[in-house]
CSV table of C-alpha atoms and ligand atoms in Angstrom, one decimal:
chain,number,residue,atom,x,y,z
A,1,MET,CA,32.3,17.8,25.8
A,2,ASN,CA,34.5,19.2,28.5
A,3,GLY,CA,33.0,19.3,32.0
A,4,LYS,CA,29.7,17.8,31.2
A,5,PHE,CA,30.1,14.4,32.9
A,6,PRO,CA,30.0,14.5,36.7
A,7,GLN,CA,33.2,13.8,38.6
A,8,HIS,CA,32.2,10.3,39.9
A,9,PHE,CA,30.5,9.2,36.7
A,10,LEU,CA,30.6,5.4,36.5
A,11,TRP,CA,32.3,4.6,33.2
A,12,GLY,CA,32.5,0.9,32.3
A,13,GLY,CA,31.1,-2.0,30.4
A,14,ALA,CA,28.4,-4.7,30.8
A,15,VAL,CA,28.3,-8.4,30.3
A,16,ALA,CA,26.0,-11.2,31.4
A,17,ALA,CA,26.9,-14.6,33.0
A,18,ASN,CA,25.4,-16.8,30.4
A,19,GLN,CA,27.0,-14.9,27.5
A,20,VAL,CA,30.6,-14.9,28.9
A,21,GLU,CA,31.2,-17.4,31.7
A,22,GLY,CA,30.9,-20.8,30.0
A,23,ALA,CA,31.7,-23.5,32.5
A,24,TYR,CA,28.0,-24.3,32.3
A,25,GLN,CA,28.2,-27.4,34.6
A,26,ALA,CA,31.3,-26.5,36.7
A,27,ASP,CA,31.4,-26.6,40.5
A,28,GLY,CA,27.8,-27.8,40.9
A,29,LYS,CA,26.1,-25.3,38.6
A,30,GLY,CA,22.6,-26.4,37.5
A,31,LEU,CA,21.0,-26.0,34.1
A,32,SER,CA,19.4,-22.7,33.4
A,33,THR,CA,16.8,-21.7,30.8
A,34,SER,CA,19.6,-20.2,28.8
A,35,ASP,CA,21.4,-23.5,28.7
A,36,LEU,CA,18.2,-24.9,27.1
A,37,GLN,CA,18.4,-22.4,24.3
A,38,PRO,CA,21.8,-23.1,22.7
A,39,GLN,CA,20.8,-21.1,19.6
A,40,GLY,CA,19.8,-18.1,21.6
A,41,ILE,CA,16.5,-16.5,22.6
A,42,PHE,CA,15.1,-17.0,19.1
A,43,GLY,CA,16.2,-20.6,19.0
A,44,ALA,CA,14.4,-23.8,19.9
A,45,ILE,CA,14.1,-25.0,23.5
A,46,THR,CA,16.0,-28.2,23.6
A,47,PRO,CA,16.5,-30.7,26.4
A,48,ARG,CA,20.2,-31.1,27.1
A,49,MET,CA,21.6,-34.6,26.3
A,50,ALA,CA,24.9,-36.0,27.5
A,51,GLY,CA,27.6,-35.2,25.0
A,52,ASP,CA,25.8,-32.4,23.1
A,53,SER,CA,27.2,-28.9,23.1
A,54,GLY,CA,26.4,-25.3,22.4
A,55,ILE,CA,28.5,-22.2,22.0
A,56,LYS,CA,27.5,-20.8,25.4
A,57,ASP,CA,28.8,-23.9,27.2
A,58,VAL,CA,32.3,-22.3,26.9
A,59,ALA,CA,31.3,-18.8,25.7
A,60,ILE,CA,34.5,-16.8,26.1
A,61,ASP,CA,35.6,-18.8,29.2
A,62,PHE,CA,35.3,-15.8,31.5
A,63,TYR,CA,34.8,-18.3,34.3
A,64,HIS,CA,38.5,-19.2,34.1
A,65,ARG,CA,40.0,-16.2,32.3
A,66,TYR,CA,38.4,-13.3,34.3
A,67,PRO,CA,41.7,-12.1,35.8
A,68,GLU,CA,43.1,-11.4,32.4
A,69,ASP,CA,39.8,-9.7,31.3
A,70,ILE,CA,39.5,-7.6,34.4
A,71,ALA,CA,43.1,-6.4,34.0
A,72,LEU,CA,42.2,-5.3,30.4
A,73,PHE,CA,39.1,-3.5,31.7
A,74,ALA,CA,41.3,-1.8,34.3
A,75,GLU,CA,43.8,-0.8,31.6
A,76,MET,CA,40.9,1.1,29.9
A,77,GLY,CA,40.2,2.8,33.3
A,78,PHE,CA,36.9,1.1,34.1
A,79,LYS,CA,35.2,2.5,37.2
A,80,CYS,CA,32.4,-0.1,37.0
A,81,LEU,CA,31.7,-3.5,35.5
A,82,ARG,CA,28.2,-4.8,35.1
A,83,THR,CA,27.7,-8.5,35.1
A,84,SER,CA,25.1,-10.9,36.5
A,85,ILE,CA,25.2,-13.8,38.9
A,86,ALA,CA,24.1,-17.1,37.4
A,87,TRP,CA,21.3,-18.0,39.8
A,88,THR,CA,22.0,-21.7,39.0
A,89,ARG,CA,25.6,-21.5,40.4
A,90,ILE,CA,24.0,-20.5,43.8
A,91,PHE,CA,20.8,-22.6,43.8
A,92,PRO,CA,21.4,-25.2,41.0
A,93,GLN,CA,17.7,-26.3,40.8
A,94,GLY,CA,16.3,-23.2,42.3
A,95,ASP,CA,14.4,-24.7,45.3
A,96,GLU,CA,17.2,-25.9,47.5
A,97,GLU,CA,17.3,-24.7,51.1
A,98,THR,CA,21.0,-24.1,51.2
A,99,PRO,CA,23.2,-22.5,48.6
A,100,ASN,CA,26.1,-24.1,46.6
A,101,GLU,CA,29.3,-22.9,48.3
A,102,ALA,CA,31.4,-23.4,45.2
A,103,GLY,CA,29.2,-21.1,43.2
A,104,LEU,CA,29.3,-18.4,45.9
A,105,ALA,CA,33.1,-18.7,46.1
A,106,PHE,CA,33.5,-18.0,42.4
A,107,TYR,CA,31.8,-14.6,42.7
A,108,ASP,CA,33.9,-13.8,45.7
A,109,ARG,CA,37.0,-14.3,43.6
A,110,LEU,CA,35.5,-12.3,40.8
A,111,PHE,CA,34.5,-9.3,43.0
A,112,ASP,CA,37.9,-9.4,44.8
A,113,GLU,CA,39.7,-9.3,41.5
A,114,MET,CA,37.6,-6.2,40.5
A,115,ALA,CA,38.3,-4.6,43.9
A,116,LYS,CA,42.1,-4.9,43.2
A,117,TYR,CA,41.6,-2.2,40.5
A,118,GLY,CA,38.9,-0.2,42.2
A,119,ILE,CA,36.3,-1.4,39.7
A,120,GLN,CA,32.8,-1.3,41.3
A,121,PRO,CA,30.5,-4.2,40.5
A,122,LEU,CA,27.0,-3.5,39.2
A,123,ILE,CA,25.2,-6.9,39.6
A,124,THR,CA,22.1,-8.1,37.9
A,125,LEU,CA,20.3,-10.8,39.9
A,126,SER,CA,18.7,-12.4,36.8
A,127,HIS,CA,19.9,-11.7,33.3
A,128,TYR,CA,17.8,-13.7,30.9
A,129,GLU,CA,18.1,-17.0,32.8
A,130,MET,CA,16.6,-18.8,35.7
A,131,PRO,CA,17.0,-22.4,37.1
A,132,TYR,CA,15.5,-24.8,34.7
A,133,GLY,CA,14.4,-26.9,37.8
A,134,LEU,CA,11.9,-24.1,38.6
A,135,VAL,CA,10.5,-24.2,35.1
A,136,LYS,CA,10.2,-28.0,35.1
A,137,HIS,CA,8.7,-28.5,38.6
A,138,TYR,CA,6.8,-25.2,39.2
A,139,GLY,CA,6.1,-23.7,35.8
A,140,GLY,CA,8.6,-20.9,36.2
A,141,TRP,CA,7.2,-17.5,37.2
A,142,GLY,CA,3.7,-18.7,36.6
A,143,ASP,CA,3.8,-20.1,40.1
A,144,ARG,CA,3.8,-17.9,43.1
A,145,ARG,CA,6.3,-20.1,44.9
A,146,THR,CA,9.0,-18.8,42.5
A,147,ILE,CA,8.8,-15.5,44.3
A,148,ASP,CA,10.0,-17.1,47.5
A,149,PHE,CA,12.8,-19.0,45.8
A,150,PHE,CA,14.0,-15.8,44.2
A,151,GLU,CA,13.8,-13.9,47.5
A,152,ARG,CA,15.9,-16.6,49.1
A,153,TYR,CA,18.5,-16.4,46.3
A,154,ALA,CA,18.5,-12.5,46.5
A,155,ARG,CA,18.9,-12.5,50.3
A,156,THR,CA,21.7,-15.1,50.1
A,157,VAL,CA,23.8,-13.0,47.6
A,158,PHE,CA,23.1,-9.7,49.4
A,159,GLU,CA,24.3,-11.2,52.7
A,160,ARG,CA,27.3,-12.8,51.1
A,161,TYR,CA,28.5,-9.8,49.0
A,162,LYS,CA,27.1,-6.9,51.0
A,163,HIS,CA,30.5,-5.4,51.6
A,164,LYS,CA,31.7,-5.9,48.0
A,165,VAL,CA,28.7,-5.0,45.9
A,166,LYS,CA,26.8,-1.7,46.4
A,167,HIS,CA,24.9,-1.5,43.1
A,168,TRP,CA,22.3,-4.1,42.2
A,169,LEU,CA,19.7,-4.6,39.4
A,170,THR,CA,16.8,-7.0,39.7
A,171,PHE,CA,15.7,-8.4,36.3
A,172,ASN,CA,17.4,-7.7,33.0
A,173,GLU,CA,15.1,-6.1,30.4
A,174,ILE,CA,12.0,-7.1,32.5
A,175,ASN,CA,9.7,-5.9,29.7
A,176,MET,CA,11.0,-8.5,27.3
A,177,SER,CA,8.9,-11.2,28.9
A,178,LEU,CA,6.1,-9.9,26.7
A,179,HIS,CA,8.1,-11.0,23.6
A,180,ALA,CA,10.2,-13.8,24.9
A,181,PRO,CA,8.2,-15.6,27.7
A,182,PHE,CA,10.5,-18.5,28.1
A,183,THR,CA,13.6,-16.4,28.5
A,184,GLY,CA,11.8,-13.8,30.7
A,185,VAL,CA,9.5,-15.8,32.9
A,186,GLY,CA,10.1,-19.5,32.1
A,187,LEU,CA,6.8,-20.0,30.3
A,188,PRO,CA,6.2,-21.7,26.9
A,189,GLN,CA,6.7,-19.2,24.0
A,190,GLU,CA,3.0,-19.5,22.9
A,191,SER,CA,1.5,-18.7,26.4
A,192,ASP,CA,-1.6,-16.6,26.4
A,193,LYS,CA,-1.5,-13.0,27.6
A,194,SER,CA,-3.2,-13.7,31.0
A,195,ALA,CA,-0.6,-16.3,31.8
A,196,VAL,CA,2.3,-14.0,30.8
A,197,TYR,CA,1.0,-11.0,32.7
A,198,GLN,CA,0.3,-13.2,35.8
A,199,ALA,CA,4.0,-14.4,35.6
A,200,ILE,CA,5.1,-10.8,35.1
A,201,HIS,CA,3.1,-9.8,38.2
A,202,HIS,CA,4.9,-12.4,40.2
A,203,GLN,CA,8.2,-11.2,38.9
A,204,LEU,CA,7.3,-7.6,39.8
A,205,VAL,CA,6.5,-8.7,43.3
A,206,ALA,CA,9.7,-10.6,43.5
A,207,SER,CA,11.6,-7.5,42.3
A,208,ALA,CA,10.0,-5.4,45.1
A,209,ARG,CA,10.9,-8.1,47.7
A,210,ALA,CA,14.5,-7.9,46.5
A,211,VAL,CA,14.5,-4.2,46.8
A,212,LYS,CA,13.3,-4.4,50.4
A,213,ALA,CA,15.9,-7.1,51.2
A,214,CYS,CA,18.7,-5.0,49.6
A,215,HIS,CA,17.6,-2.0,51.7
A,216,GLU,CA,17.7,-4.1,54.8
A,217,ILE,CA,20.9,-6.0,54.2
A,218,VAL,CA,23.3,-4.0,52.1
A,219,PRO,CA,24.7,-0.9,53.9
A,220,GLU,CA,24.6,2.1,51.5
A,221,GLY,CA,23.4,-0.2,48.8
A,222,LYS,CA,21.4,1.0,45.8
A,223,ILE,CA,19.1,-1.2,43.7
A,224,GLY,CA,17.5,-0.4,40.4
A,225,ASN,CA,15.3,-2.0,37.8
A,226,MET,CA,16.4,-2.7,34.2
A,227,LEU,CA,14.2,-1.9,31.1
A,228,LEU,CA,14.8,-2.4,27.5
A,229,GLY,CA,14.4,1.3,26.5
A,230,GLY,CA,12.7,0.6,23.2
A,231,ILE,CA,11.5,4.2,22.6
A,232,LEU,CA,9.0,4.6,19.8
A,233,TYR,CA,8.2,7.6,17.6
A,234,PRO,CA,5.0,8.1,15.6
A,235,LEU,CA,5.6,7.5,11.9
A,236,SER,CA,3.6,10.6,11.1
A,237,CYS,CA,1.9,13.4,13.0
A,238,LYS,CA,-1.5,11.9,12.5
A,239,PRO,CA,-3.3,11.9,15.9
A,240,GLU,CA,-4.0,8.2,15.4
A,241,ASP,CA,-0.3,7.5,15.1
A,242,LEU,CA,0.5,9.5,18.1
A,243,LEU,CA,-2.1,7.7,20.3
A,244,GLU,CA,-0.9,4.3,19.1
A,245,THR,CA,2.6,5.3,19.9
A,246,GLN,CA,1.7,6.3,23.4
A,247,ARG,CA,-0.1,3.0,23.8
A,248,GLN,CA,2.9,1.0,22.6
A,249,ASN,CA,5.3,3.0,24.7
A,250,ARG,CA,3.2,2.2,27.7
A,251,ASP,CA,3.7,-1.6,27.0
A,252,TRP,CA,7.2,-1.2,28.3
A,253,LEU,CA,6.9,1.9,30.5
A,254,PHE,CA,4.3,-0.1,32.5
A,255,PHE,CA,7.2,-2.0,34.1
A,256,GLY,CA,9.0,1.1,35.1
A,257,ASP,CA,5.8,2.7,36.4
A,258,VAL,CA,5.2,-0.2,38.8
A,259,GLN,CA,8.8,-0.5,39.9
A,260,ALA,CA,9.4,3.2,40.4
A,261,ARG,CA,6.0,4.4,41.6
A,262,GLY,CA,4.9,1.3,43.5
A,263,TYR,CA,1.5,0.6,42.0
A,264,TYR,CA,-0.2,-0.4,38.8
A,265,PRO,CA,-0.8,2.6,36.5
A,266,ALA,CA,-4.4,3.4,35.8
A,267,TYR,CA,-4.1,2.8,32.1
A,268,MET,CA,-3.5,-0.9,32.7
A,269,GLN,CA,-7.1,-1.5,33.9
A,270,ARG,CA,-8.5,-0.6,30.5
A,271,PHE,CA,-5.8,-2.6,28.8
A,272,PHE,CA,-6.5,-5.7,30.8
A,273,ARG,CA,-10.2,-5.3,30.4
A,274,GLU,CA,-10.2,-4.8,26.6
A,275,ASN,CA,-7.7,-7.7,26.1
A,276,GLY,CA,-9.5,-10.1,28.4
A,277,ILE,CA,-6.5,-10.4,30.7
A,278,GLN,CA,-7.1,-11.7,34.2
A,279,VAL,CA,-4.3,-11.1,36.8
A,280,ALA,CA,-4.7,-12.2,40.4
A,281,ILE,CA,-3.2,-9.4,42.6
A,282,THR,CA,-3.6,-9.8,46.4
A,283,GLU,CA,-3.7,-6.9,48.9
A,284,GLU,CA,-0.3,-8.2,50.2
A,285,ASP,CA,1.1,-7.9,46.7
A,286,ARG,CA,0.0,-4.3,46.5
A,287,GLN,CA,1.7,-3.6,49.8
A,288,THR,CA,4.9,-5.3,48.7
A,289,LEU,CA,5.0,-3.3,45.4
A,290,ARG,CA,5.3,-0.1,47.4
A,291,GLU,CA,8.9,-0.8,48.0
A,292,THR,CA,10.4,1.1,45.0
A,293,ILE,CA,13.7,1.1,43.3
A,294,ASP,CA,16.4,3.7,43.9
A,295,PHE,CA,17.3,4.3,40.3
A,296,ILE,CA,16.2,3.4,36.8
A,297,SER,CA,18.5,1.5,34.5
A,298,PHE,CA,18.0,0.6,30.9
A,299,SER,CA,19.5,-0.7,27.7
A,300,TYR,CA,19.4,1.4,24.5
A,301,TYR,CA,20.4,0.2,21.1
A,302,MET,CA,17.8,1.7,18.7
A,303,SER,CA,14.5,3.5,18.4
A,304,GLY,CA,11.6,2.6,16.2
A,305,CYS,CA,8.4,3.9,14.7
A,306,VAL,CA,4.7,3.2,15.1
A,307,THR,CA,1.8,3.6,12.7
A,308,ALA,CA,-1.9,3.0,13.3
A,309,ASP,CA,-2.3,2.2,9.6
A,310,PRO,CA,-2.0,-1.5,9.0
A,311,GLU,CA,-1.1,-0.9,5.3
A,312,GLN,CA,1.9,1.1,6.2
A,313,PHE,CA,3.1,-1.5,8.7
A,314,GLU,CA,6.2,-3.3,7.5
A,315,THR,CA,8.5,-5.0,9.8
A,316,ALA,CA,12.0,-4.0,10.7
A,317,ARG,CA,13.1,-6.7,13.1
A,318,GLY,CA,15.3,-5.7,16.0
A,319,ASN,CA,16.6,-8.5,18.2
A,320,ILE,CA,13.2,-9.4,19.8
A,321,LEU,CA,11.0,-6.4,18.8
A,322,ASP,CA,9.1,-5.6,15.6
A,323,MET,CA,9.4,-2.0,14.9
A,324,VAL,CA,8.4,0.1,11.8
A,325,PRO,CA,11.6,1.5,10.2
A,326,ASN,CA,12.4,5.2,10.5
A,327,PRO,CA,13.1,6.6,7.1
A,328,HIS,CA,15.6,9.1,8.5
A,329,LEU,CA,17.9,6.6,10.1
A,330,ALA,CA,20.6,4.2,9.0
A,331,SER,CA,20.9,0.6,10.3
A,332,SER,CA,23.5,-1.7,11.6
A,333,GLU,CA,24.5,-4.9,9.8
A,334,TRP,CA,21.9,-6.6,11.9
A,335,GLY,CA,19.1,-4.1,10.9
A,336,TRP,CA,19.1,-2.2,14.2
A,337,GLN,CA,18.4,1.5,13.5
A,338,ILE,CA,21.1,3.8,14.8
A,339,ASP,CA,19.7,6.8,16.6
A,340,PRO,CA,22.0,8.7,19.1
A,341,ILE,CA,19.6,11.5,19.5
A,342,GLY,CA,17.0,9.0,20.6
A,343,LEU,CA,19.2,8.3,23.7
A,344,ARG,CA,19.0,12.0,24.8
A,345,TYR,CA,15.3,11.9,24.2
A,346,LEU,CA,14.8,8.7,26.2
A,347,LEU,CA,16.9,10.0,29.1
A,348,ASN,CA,14.7,13.1,29.2
A,349,VAL,CA,11.5,11.0,29.0
A,350,LEU,CA,12.5,8.7,31.8
A,351,TYR,CA,13.8,11.5,34.0
A,352,ASP,CA,10.6,13.6,33.5
A,353,ARG,CA,8.5,10.6,34.3
A,354,TYR,CA,10.3,9.2,37.4
A,355,GLN,CA,12.6,11.9,38.7
A,356,LYS,CA,15.1,9.2,39.8
A,357,PRO,CA,18.7,8.8,38.8
A,358,LEU,CA,19.3,7.0,35.6
A,359,PHE,CA,22.0,4.4,34.6
A,360,ILE,CA,22.6,3.5,31.0
A,361,VAL,CA,23.7,-0.1,31.5
A,362,GLU,CA,23.8,-1.3,27.9
A,363,ASN,CA,24.5,0.5,24.6
A,364,GLY,CA,26.7,-0.6,21.7
A,365,LEU,CA,27.1,-1.7,18.2
A,366,GLY,CA,27.1,-5.4,17.1
A,367,ALA,CA,29.3,-5.6,14.0
A,368,LYS,CA,31.6,-7.9,12.1
A,369,ASP,CA,35.2,-7.1,12.7
A,370,ARG,CA,38.2,-7.8,10.4
A,371,VAL,CA,41.6,-8.7,11.9
A,372,GLU,CA,44.2,-7.2,9.6
A,373,ALA,CA,47.4,-9.0,8.6
A,374,ASP,CA,49.3,-7.1,11.3
A,375,GLY,CA,46.7,-8.2,13.9
A,376,SER,CA,45.1,-4.8,14.2
A,377,ILE,CA,41.3,-4.3,14.2
A,378,ASN,CA,40.2,-0.9,13.0
A,379,ASP,CA,36.7,-0.6,14.3
A,380,ASP,CA,36.0,3.1,13.5
A,381,TYR,CA,32.3,2.3,13.0
A,382,ARG,CA,32.1,1.2,16.6
A,383,ILE,CA,34.0,4.3,17.8
A,384,ASN,CA,31.6,6.5,15.8
A,385,TYR,CA,28.5,4.8,17.2
A,386,LEU,CA,29.6,5.0,20.8
A,387,ASN,CA,31.0,8.5,20.4
A,388,ASP,CA,27.8,9.9,19.0
A,389,HIS,CA,25.7,8.2,21.7
A,390,LEU,CA,27.9,9.6,24.4
A,391,VAL,CA,27.8,13.1,23.0
A,392,GLN,CA,24.0,12.8,23.4
A,393,VAL,CA,24.4,11.6,27.0
A,394,ALA,CA,26.4,14.7,27.7
A,395,GLU,CA,23.6,16.8,26.2
A,396,ALA,CA,21.1,15.1,28.4
A,397,ILE,CA,23.2,15.7,31.4
A,398,ASP,CA,23.3,19.4,30.3
A,399,ASP,CA,19.5,19.2,30.1
A,400,GLY,CA,19.5,18.4,33.8
A,401,VAL,CA,19.1,14.7,33.7
A,402,GLU,CA,20.8,12.9,36.6
A,403,VAL,CA,22.9,10.1,35.0
A,404,MET,CA,24.9,7.8,37.3
A,405,GLY,CA,27.0,6.0,34.7
A,406,TYR,CA,27.4,4.3,31.4
A,407,THR,CA,28.3,0.7,30.8
A,408,SER,CA,28.7,-0.1,27.1
A,409,TRP,CA,27.4,-3.5,26.1
A,410,GLY,CA,30.0,-6.3,25.6
A,411,PRO,CA,33.3,-4.4,26.3
A,412,ILE,CA,34.8,-7.8,25.4
A,413,ASP,CA,33.3,-9.9,22.5
A,414,LEU,CA,30.8,-12.3,23.8
A,415,VAL,CA,28.0,-14.7,22.6
A,416,SER,CA,25.0,-12.7,21.4
A,417,ALA,CA,21.7,-13.2,23.2
A,418,SER,CA,19.3,-13.3,20.3
A,419,LYS,CA,21.0,-15.8,18.1
A,420,ALA,CA,24.0,-17.1,20.0
A,421,GLU,CA,26.5,-15.6,17.5
A,422,MET,CA,30.2,-14.8,18.1
A,423,SER,CA,30.4,-13.0,14.8
A,424,LYS,CA,28.2,-10.2,16.1
A,425,ARG,CA,30.9,-8.4,18.0
A,426,TYR,CA,30.4,-5.5,20.5
A,427,GLY,CA,33.8,-5.5,22.2
A,428,PHE,CA,36.8,-3.2,22.6
A,429,ILE,CA,38.6,-6.5,23.1
A,430,HIS,CA,38.5,-9.1,20.4
A,431,VAL,CA,38.1,-12.7,21.3
A,432,ASP,CA,39.4,-15.4,18.9
A,433,ARG,CA,36.3,-17.6,18.5
A,434,ASP,CA,33.9,-18.1,15.6
A,435,ASP,CA,30.3,-19.0,15.4
A,436,ALA,CA,31.2,-22.7,15.2
A,437,GLY,CA,33.2,-22.5,18.3
A,438,ASN,CA,36.7,-22.6,16.7
A,439,GLY,CA,39.5,-20.4,17.9
A,440,SER,CA,42.1,-20.0,20.6
A,441,LEU,CA,40.0,-17.6,22.8
A,442,GLU,CA,43.0,-15.2,22.7
A,443,ARG,CA,42.2,-11.6,23.6
A,444,ARG,CA,43.3,-8.7,21.4
A,445,ARG,CA,42.9,-4.9,21.8
A,446,LYS,CA,40.9,-3.2,19.1
A,447,LYS,CA,41.3,0.4,18.0
A,448,SER,CA,38.2,1.2,20.1
A,449,PHE,CA,40.1,0.0,23.2
A,450,TYR,CA,42.4,2.9,23.1
A,451,TRP,CA,39.6,5.3,22.1
A,452,TYR,CA,37.5,4.3,25.2
A,453,ARG,CA,40.5,4.5,27.4
A,454,ASP,CA,40.9,8.1,26.4
A,455,VAL,CA,37.3,8.9,26.9
A,456,ILE,CA,37.4,7.5,30.4
A,457,HIS,CA,40.7,9.2,31.3
A,458,SER,CA,39.4,12.5,30.0
A,459,ASN,CA,36.0,12.0,31.7
A,460,GLY,CA,34.4,12.5,28.3
A,461,ALA,CA,36.4,15.6,27.2
A,462,SER,CA,37.9,13.6,24.3
A,463,LEU,CA,34.5,13.0,22.7
A,464,LYS,CA,33.9,14.7,19.4
A,465,ASP,CA,30.7,16.4,18.4
A,466,ARG,CA,30.5,15.2,14.8
A,467,ARG,CA,27.1,16.8,14.0
B,501,LIG,C1,20.0,-6.9,25.4
B,501,LIG,C2,20.4,-8.0,26.3
B,501,LIG,O1,18.8,-7.3,24.8
B,501,LIG,O2,20.8,-6.8,24.2
B,501,LIG,C3,21.8,-8.6,26.2
B,501,LIG,O3,20.3,-7.5,27.7
B,501,LIG,C4,22.1,-8.7,24.7
B,501,LIG,O4,21.9,-9.8,26.9
B,501,LIG,C5,22.0,-7.3,24.0
B,501,LIG,O5,23.3,-9.4,24.4
B,501,LIG,C6,22.4,-7.3,22.6
B,501,LIG,O6,21.6,-8.3,21.9
B,501,LIG,P1,22.3,-9.4,21.0
B,501,LIG,O7,21.2,-10.2,20.5
B,501,LIG,O8,22.9,-8.6,19.9
B,501,LIG,O9,23.3,-10.1,21.9
């Protein structure tokens, strides 16, 4: 793989505030939607009572242990670390006029620590959480006023960190609101489609406002969107399967189309009409949407298949998506189908469609690890997964796709989003904590730690083409 990755390729890892920080009430932080789902995105929405606890309340205690963790990332040679700002540390209820200084100060410390090692932050404004206060008092993204609250938050953090953070993302996996409305847009899970698309519309307008604000405030700043790149293949070459696949891929590409092109794609008119979906879009909204992102970012874990034949439809559950299994692919322990070539394909699809730089901001294997008697963790399965995906990234770069960087998901073990598990581990660094919250939180390098260090140091030359 010699010479395929550009010289300034941003190698690194990605985490999210609610999956690593813990300290869920420290220094004035308010409750977020994530705090109300202690069992994860698939879990119940529960009011927090005094004295109850969830695994995310401490998570991996990154809030206090970040200097040690950043030093470990630096040892691997990270050029970039993706994390999110917890909106509730800055505006605890969401509708305050002035921000919480203690929350702002935490991220100053974090970014300063990263700067010591030359690690560039890539910051998501909202990663699967929003202030619960906005859900309770305004109905989340269902209410237009949430756009203004988000813009206030975005402008506040752009002003504060404009000299420290040059790469930003708006909403994590923005297309997931279709499948997880509470997590995505703060609506009840059983909301009807009109309500969900209206809330999504507000979020798309808010995203465009953040893009505008970033361009105004952050010198040399770049801001992207973030899609769950759930690329789908037709299960057969039947024309009906192909058309249905195109339709289902448009479910998620719609978000990228609005954010990258600046207007609603024509195919949505028919989709809204045939599904009885009403969305109020003002002329001012249409103007706002014209402010488009600088780059496309996405997560990629698996691909899936589509059939138009209901009899053939059987469900292979991903974390939030239902996909038909591909008979040619193996699966992870969590049933996610492993498809490195799909990443090359997806990179090409997105580049052909948008002609904007791409950033792979999540990719990785969730697996159970075994700590050997001598303390080592030999995670060859993870090395193979990541190696094979990176080989395909190199191929896509050779195809002519502009790829800014790659941040693998969960470079340090963290709490999983879908079911709040610690045992589903993604890290190069092991964290001593189990699903019940027992453990010393001690950090330990896995075999993959040294492997990734070599990949970064060699700028990809150490990758092995195992095909
Ligand atoms: C993405 C999310 O959906 O997938 C992350 O952006 C999440 O927050 C990741 O952790 C992996 O999913 P899970 O459920 O295994 O944590």
